[in-house]
Amino acid sequence: MRIADAQWIPSTPHQTWDALFDPEVLQRCLPGCIRVSRLTDTEYEFTVRAKVGGIDAEYEGEVLVSDLTPPESCSLAFDGKGAAAGLAIGTAQVHLSPKDNGTRISYTVAAMAGGKLAALGEPAIMKAGGKIVDKFFSGFIDHMAAQPRIAPPPPPPEPEPRGLAASRWSWAVALAVVIVLVGYHTLFK
């Protein structure tokens, strides 16, 4: 199964990026979400209750974030297991870019299902997956529209140059060394 689409978010790219990785925001916007926990900066755990093709089940899973280029792009690997329904695994590539005084999120998701979920067939899974994605983005857009816009953080300052070349006294030290060497060779040889 493969889903590719894009959404416009009424927020700056850095605010959108921060919200996409905030467990509280994810829990509020993801339909049927019971819990989202950040384990590390790149690992999340979740519990979601979803109804797919008449099978109502609770899924527990993990998401691993990689290839982070804040606030522009990342890759996700995920898996979810439901005792009564089977499992779903997949990957996603997410790209953010400024657009029309907001942010364009484009994404491509590739997923596979096993167990009872796989028996439902790809059309039923695609329909259910599309509804979950639509509900998530509807809630996420509403959440971001309610947030005040904040200017992006300033870039980190350039590190101060080090060494003699960066010192304003380096030319005087170099000149003194040359004078000492020339003087020594002139006077003592």
mmCIF file of C-alpha atoms in Angstrom:
data_model
loop_
_atom_site.group_PDB
_atom_site.id
_atom_site.type_symbol
_atom_site.label_atom_id
_atom_site.label_comp_id
_atom_site.label_asym_id
_atom_site.label_seq_id
_atom_site.Cartn_x
_atom_site.Cartn_y
_atom_site.Cartn_z
ATOM 1 C CA MET A 1 0.000 0.000 0.000
ATOM 2 C CA ARG A 2 1.333 3.442 -0.888
ATOM 3 C CA ILE A 3 -0.085 6.871 -0.063
ATOM 4 C CA ALA A 4 1.450 10.104 -1.375
ATOM 5 C CA ASP A 5 -0.075 13.523 -0.796
ATOM 6 C CA ALA A 6 0.572 17.022 0.493
ATOM 7 C CA GLN A 7 -1.156 19.374 2.936
ATOM 8 C CA TRP A 8 -0.920 23.102 3.584
ATOM 9 C CA ILE A 9 -0.527 24.047 7.255
ATOM 10 C CA PRO A 10 -1.272 27.615 8.439
ATOM 11 C CA SER A 11 1.979 27.917 10.384
ATOM 12 C CA THR A 12 5.665 28.530 9.853
ATOM 13 C CA PRO A 13 7.883 25.527 8.973
ATOM 14 C CA HIS A 14 9.745 25.557 12.307
ATOM 15 C CA GLN A 15 6.496 25.682 14.330
ATOM 16 C CA THR A 16 4.983 22.936 12.191
ATOM 17 C CA TRP A 17 8.125 20.819 12.642
ATOM 18 C CA ASP A 18 8.086 21.272 16.423
ATOM 19 C CA ALA A 19 4.382 20.362 16.616
ATOM 20 C CA LEU A 20 4.870 17.219 14.506
ATOM 21 C CA PHE A 21 7.305 15.923 17.134
ATOM 22 C CA ASP A 22 5.321 16.993 20.210
ATOM 23 C CA PRO A 23 3.640 13.939 21.822
ATOM 24 C CA GLU A 24 0.814 16.053 23.272
ATOM 25 C CA VAL A 25 -0.052 17.534 19.871
ATOM 26 C CA LEU A 26 0.136 14.130 18.200
ATOM 27 C CA GLN A 27 -2.101 12.565 20.842
ATOM 28 C CA ARG A 28 -4.659 15.362 20.444
ATOM 29 C CA CYS A 29 -4.718 15.223 16.615
ATOM 30 C CA LEU A 30 -4.369 11.518 15.831
ATOM 31 C CA PRO A 31 -7.846 9.933 15.696
ATOM 32 C CA GLY A 32 -8.353 7.169 18.236
ATOM 33 C CA CYS A 33 -5.044 7.920 19.921
ATOM 34 C CA ILE A 34 -4.872 6.708 23.497
ATOM 35 C CA ARG A 35 -1.218 7.465 24.188
ATOM 36 C CA VAL A 36 1.943 8.828 22.547
ATOM 37 C CA SER A 37 5.234 8.724 24.455
ATOM 38 C CA ARG A 38 8.649 9.982 23.416
ATOM 39 C CA LEU A 39 11.255 7.406 24.392
ATOM 40 C CA THR A 40 14.250 9.295 22.944
ATOM 41 C CA ASP A 41 14.667 12.196 20.513
ATOM 42 C CA THR A 42 14.073 9.756 17.647
ATOM 43 C CA GLU A 43 11.834 7.041 19.138
ATOM 44 C CA TYR A 44 8.134 7.168 20.010
ATOM 45 C CA GLU A 45 5.662 4.639 21.391
ATOM 46 C CA PHE A 46 1.932 4.850 20.719
ATOM 47 C CA THR A 47 -1.382 3.179 21.410
ATOM 48 C CA VAL A 48 -4.244 3.806 18.974
ATOM 49 C CA ARG A 49 -7.762 2.410 18.746
ATOM 50 C CA ALA A 50 -8.952 2.115 15.147
ATOM 51 C CA LYS A 51 -11.681 0.418 13.179
ATOM 52 C CA VAL A 52 -10.498 -0.974 9.859
ATOM 53 C CA GLY A 53 -12.921 -2.918 7.676
ATOM 54 C CA GLY A 54 -15.204 -3.731 10.587
ATOM 55 C CA ILE A 55 -12.343 -4.870 12.835
ATOM 56 C CA ASP A 56 -12.201 -2.604 15.873
ATOM 57 C CA ALA A 57 -8.860 -3.089 17.620
ATOM 58 C CA GLU A 58 -6.260 -1.429 19.794
ATOM 59 C CA TYR A 59 -2.810 -1.163 18.227
ATOM 60 C CA GLU A 60 0.447 -0.649 20.049
ATOM 61 C CA GLY A 61 3.497 0.361 18.121
ATOM 62 C CA GLU A 62 6.684 2.313 17.713
ATOM 63 C CA VAL A 63 7.947 4.993 15.380
ATOM 64 C CA LEU A 64 11.629 5.527 14.657
ATOM 65 C CA VAL A 65 12.621 8.889 13.150
ATOM 66 C CA SER A 66 15.777 9.120 11.028
ATOM 67 C CA ASP A 67 17.473 11.310 8.413
ATOM 68 C CA LEU A 68 16.479 14.401 10.399
ATOM 69 C CA THR A 69 17.025 17.729 8.656
ATOM 70 C CA PRO A 70 15.031 20.173 10.845
ATOM 71 C CA PRO A 71 12.753 21.849 9.837
ATOM 72 C CA GLU A 72 12.819 20.409 6.310
ATOM 73 C CA SER A 73 12.591 16.621 6.207
ATOM 74 C CA CYS A 74 12.775 13.269 7.957
ATOM 75 C CA SER A 75 12.122 9.588 7.438
ATOM 76 C CA LEU A 76 9.932 7.408 9.643
ATOM 77 C CA ALA A 77 9.795 3.665 10.193
ATOM 78 C CA PHE A 78 6.779 2.376 12.095
ATOM 79 C CA ASP A 79 5.072 -0.773 13.224
ATOM 80 C CA GLY A 80 1.792 -1.409 14.968
ATOM 81 C CA LYS A 81 0.396 -4.644 16.347
ATOM 82 C CA GLY A 82 -3.167 -5.396 17.332
ATOM 83 C CA ALA A 83 -3.770 -8.690 19.094
ATOM 84 C CA ALA A 84 -7.093 -9.271 17.352
ATOM 85 C CA ALA A 85 -6.281 -7.640 14.015
ATOM 86 C CA GLY A 86 -2.706 -8.397 13.046
ATOM 87 C CA LEU A 87 0.018 -5.918 12.269
ATOM 88 C CA ALA A 88 0.994 -3.023 10.061
ATOM 89 C CA ILE A 89 4.547 -1.944 9.238
ATOM 90 C CA GLY A 90 5.854 0.759 6.988
ATOM 91 C CA THR A 91 7.982 3.757 6.218
ATOM 92 C CA ALA A 92 7.289 7.382 5.425
ATOM 93 C CA GLN A 93 9.235 10.290 3.989
ATOM 94 C CA VAL A 94 8.099 13.734 5.125
ATOM 95 C CA HIS A 95 9.154 17.079 3.582
ATOM 96 C CA LEU A 96 8.267 20.568 4.811
ATOM 97 C CA SER A 97 8.666 23.740 2.771
ATOM 98 C CA PRO A 98 7.432 27.328 3.095
ATOM 99 C CA LYS A 99 4.378 28.059 0.956
ATOM 100 C CA ASP A 100 1.834 30.896 0.852
ATOM 101 C CA ASN A 101 2.662 32.232 4.314
ATOM 102 C CA GLY A 102 2.421 28.728 5.764
ATOM 103 C CA THR A 103 3.990 25.309 5.367
ATOM 104 C CA ARG A 104 3.509 22.631 2.747
ATOM 105 C CA ILE A 105 3.929 19.108 4.138
ATOM 106 C CA SER A 106 4.405 16.484 1.466
ATOM 107 C CA TYR A 107 4.577 12.847 2.450
ATOM 108 C CA THR A 108 4.897 9.393 0.976
ATOM 109 C CA VAL A 109 3.883 6.379 3.047
ATOM 110 C CA ALA A 110 4.554 2.764 2.112
ATOM 111 C CA ALA A 111 2.973 0.139 4.369
ATOM 112 C CA MET A 112 2.154 -3.536 4.573
ATOM 113 C CA ALA A 113 -0.350 -5.405 6.716
ATOM 114 C CA GLY A 114 -0.445 -8.915 8.114
ATOM 115 C CA GLY A 115 -3.001 -11.085 9.864
ATOM 116 C CA LYS A 116 -6.693 -10.218 9.680
ATOM 117 C CA LEU A 117 -5.820 -6.755 8.361
ATOM 118 C CA ALA A 118 -4.139 -8.247 5.291
ATOM 119 C CA ALA A 119 -7.171 -10.465 4.701
ATOM 120 C CA LEU A 120 -9.349 -7.364 4.302
ATOM 121 C CA GLY A 121 -7.465 -6.438 1.127
ATOM 122 C CA GLU A 122 -5.658 -3.332 0.024
ATOM 123 C CA PRO A 123 -8.742 -1.277 -0.999
ATOM 124 C CA ALA A 124 -10.273 -1.530 2.493
ATOM 125 C CA ILE A 125 -6.946 -0.745 4.168
ATOM 126 C CA MET A 126 -6.335 2.214 1.809
ATOM 127 C CA LYS A 127 -9.803 3.606 2.534
ATOM 128 C CA ALA A 128 -9.313 3.305 6.317
ATOM 129 C CA GLY A 129 -5.763 4.688 6.124
ATOM 130 C CA GLY A 130 -6.945 7.639 4.031
ATOM 131 C CA LYS A 131 -9.653 8.467 6.589
ATOM 132 C CA ILE A 132 -7.133 8.354 9.459
ATOM 133 C CA VAL A 133 -4.712 10.629 7.570
ATOM 134 C CA ASP A 134 -7.521 13.066 6.658
ATOM 135 C CA LYS A 135 -8.756 13.231 10.269
ATOM 136 C CA PHE A 136 -5.211 13.719 11.559
ATOM 137 C CA PHE A 137 -4.500 16.620 9.207
ATOM 138 C CA SER A 138 -7.897 18.192 9.878
ATOM 139 C CA GLY A 139 -7.148 18.205 13.616
ATOM 140 C CA PHE A 140 -3.527 19.261 13.075
ATOM 141 C CA ILE A 141 -4.496 22.176 10.807
ATOM 142 C CA ASP A 142 -7.082 23.358 13.355
ATOM 143 C CA HIS A 143 -4.492 23.102 16.145
ATOM 144 C CA MET A 144 -1.824 25.010 14.200
ATOM 145 C CA ALA A 145 -4.298 27.703 13.081
ATOM 146 C CA ALA A 146 -5.008 28.431 16.756
ATOM 147 C CA GLN A 147 -1.300 28.905 17.594
ATOM 148 C CA PRO A 148 0.292 32.369 17.502
ATOM 149 C CA ARG A 149 2.972 32.684 14.854
ATOM 150 C CA ILE A 150 6.483 32.819 16.217
ATOM 151 C CA ALA A 151 9.490 33.997 14.234
ATOM 152 C CA PRO A 152 12.064 31.310 13.485
ATOM 153 C CA PRO A 153 14.930 31.052 15.936
ATOM 154 C CA PRO A 154 18.072 32.911 14.883
ATOM 155 C CA PRO A 155 20.824 30.825 13.333
ATOM 156 C CA PRO A 156 23.550 29.762 15.757
ATOM 157 C CA PRO A 157 26.383 32.280 16.021
ATOM 158 C CA GLU A 158 29.533 31.641 14.051
ATOM 159 C CA PRO A 159 32.294 30.311 16.287
ATOM 160 C CA GLU A 160 35.039 32.773 16.996
ATOM 161 C CA PRO A 161 38.179 32.072 15.001
ATOM 162 C CA ARG A 162 41.047 30.710 17.020
ATOM 163 C CA GLY A 163 44.788 30.714 16.685
ATOM 164 C CA LEU A 164 47.352 33.380 15.926
ATOM 165 C CA ALA A 165 45.846 34.287 12.570
ATOM 166 C CA ALA A 166 42.660 35.439 14.310
ATOM 167 C CA SER A 167 44.412 37.508 16.973
ATOM 168 C CA ARG A 168 44.914 41.211 16.371
ATOM 169 C CA TRP A 169 48.297 40.881 18.086
ATOM 170 C CA SER A 170 49.431 37.960 15.950
ATOM 171 C CA TRP A 171 51.257 40.239 13.489
ATOM 172 C CA ALA A 172 53.172 41.859 16.387
ATOM 173 C CA VAL A 173 54.173 38.455 17.814
ATOM 174 C CA ALA A 174 55.278 37.218 14.383
ATOM 175 C CA LEU A 175 57.285 40.424 13.803
ATOM 176 C CA ALA A 176 58.944 40.105 17.241
ATOM 177 C CA VAL A 177 59.963 36.503 16.501
ATOM 178 C CA VAL A 178 61.461 37.534 13.150
ATOM 179 C CA ILE A 179 63.384 40.438 14.790
ATOM 180 C CA VAL A 180 64.739 38.138 17.519
ATOM 181 C CA LEU A 181 65.864 35.546 14.970
ATOM 182 C CA VAL A 182 67.465 38.117 12.640
ATOM 183 C CA GLY A 183 69.099 39.887 15.586
ATOM 184 C CA TYR A 184 70.488 36.649 17.002
ATOM 185 C CA HIS A 185 71.958 35.574 13.666
ATOM 186 C CA THR A 186 73.354 39.048 13.011
ATOM 187 C CA LEU A 187 74.904 39.673 16.423
ATOM 188 C CA PHE A 188 76.034 36.234 17.483
ATOM 189 C CA LYS A 189 77.285 34.651 14.231
#
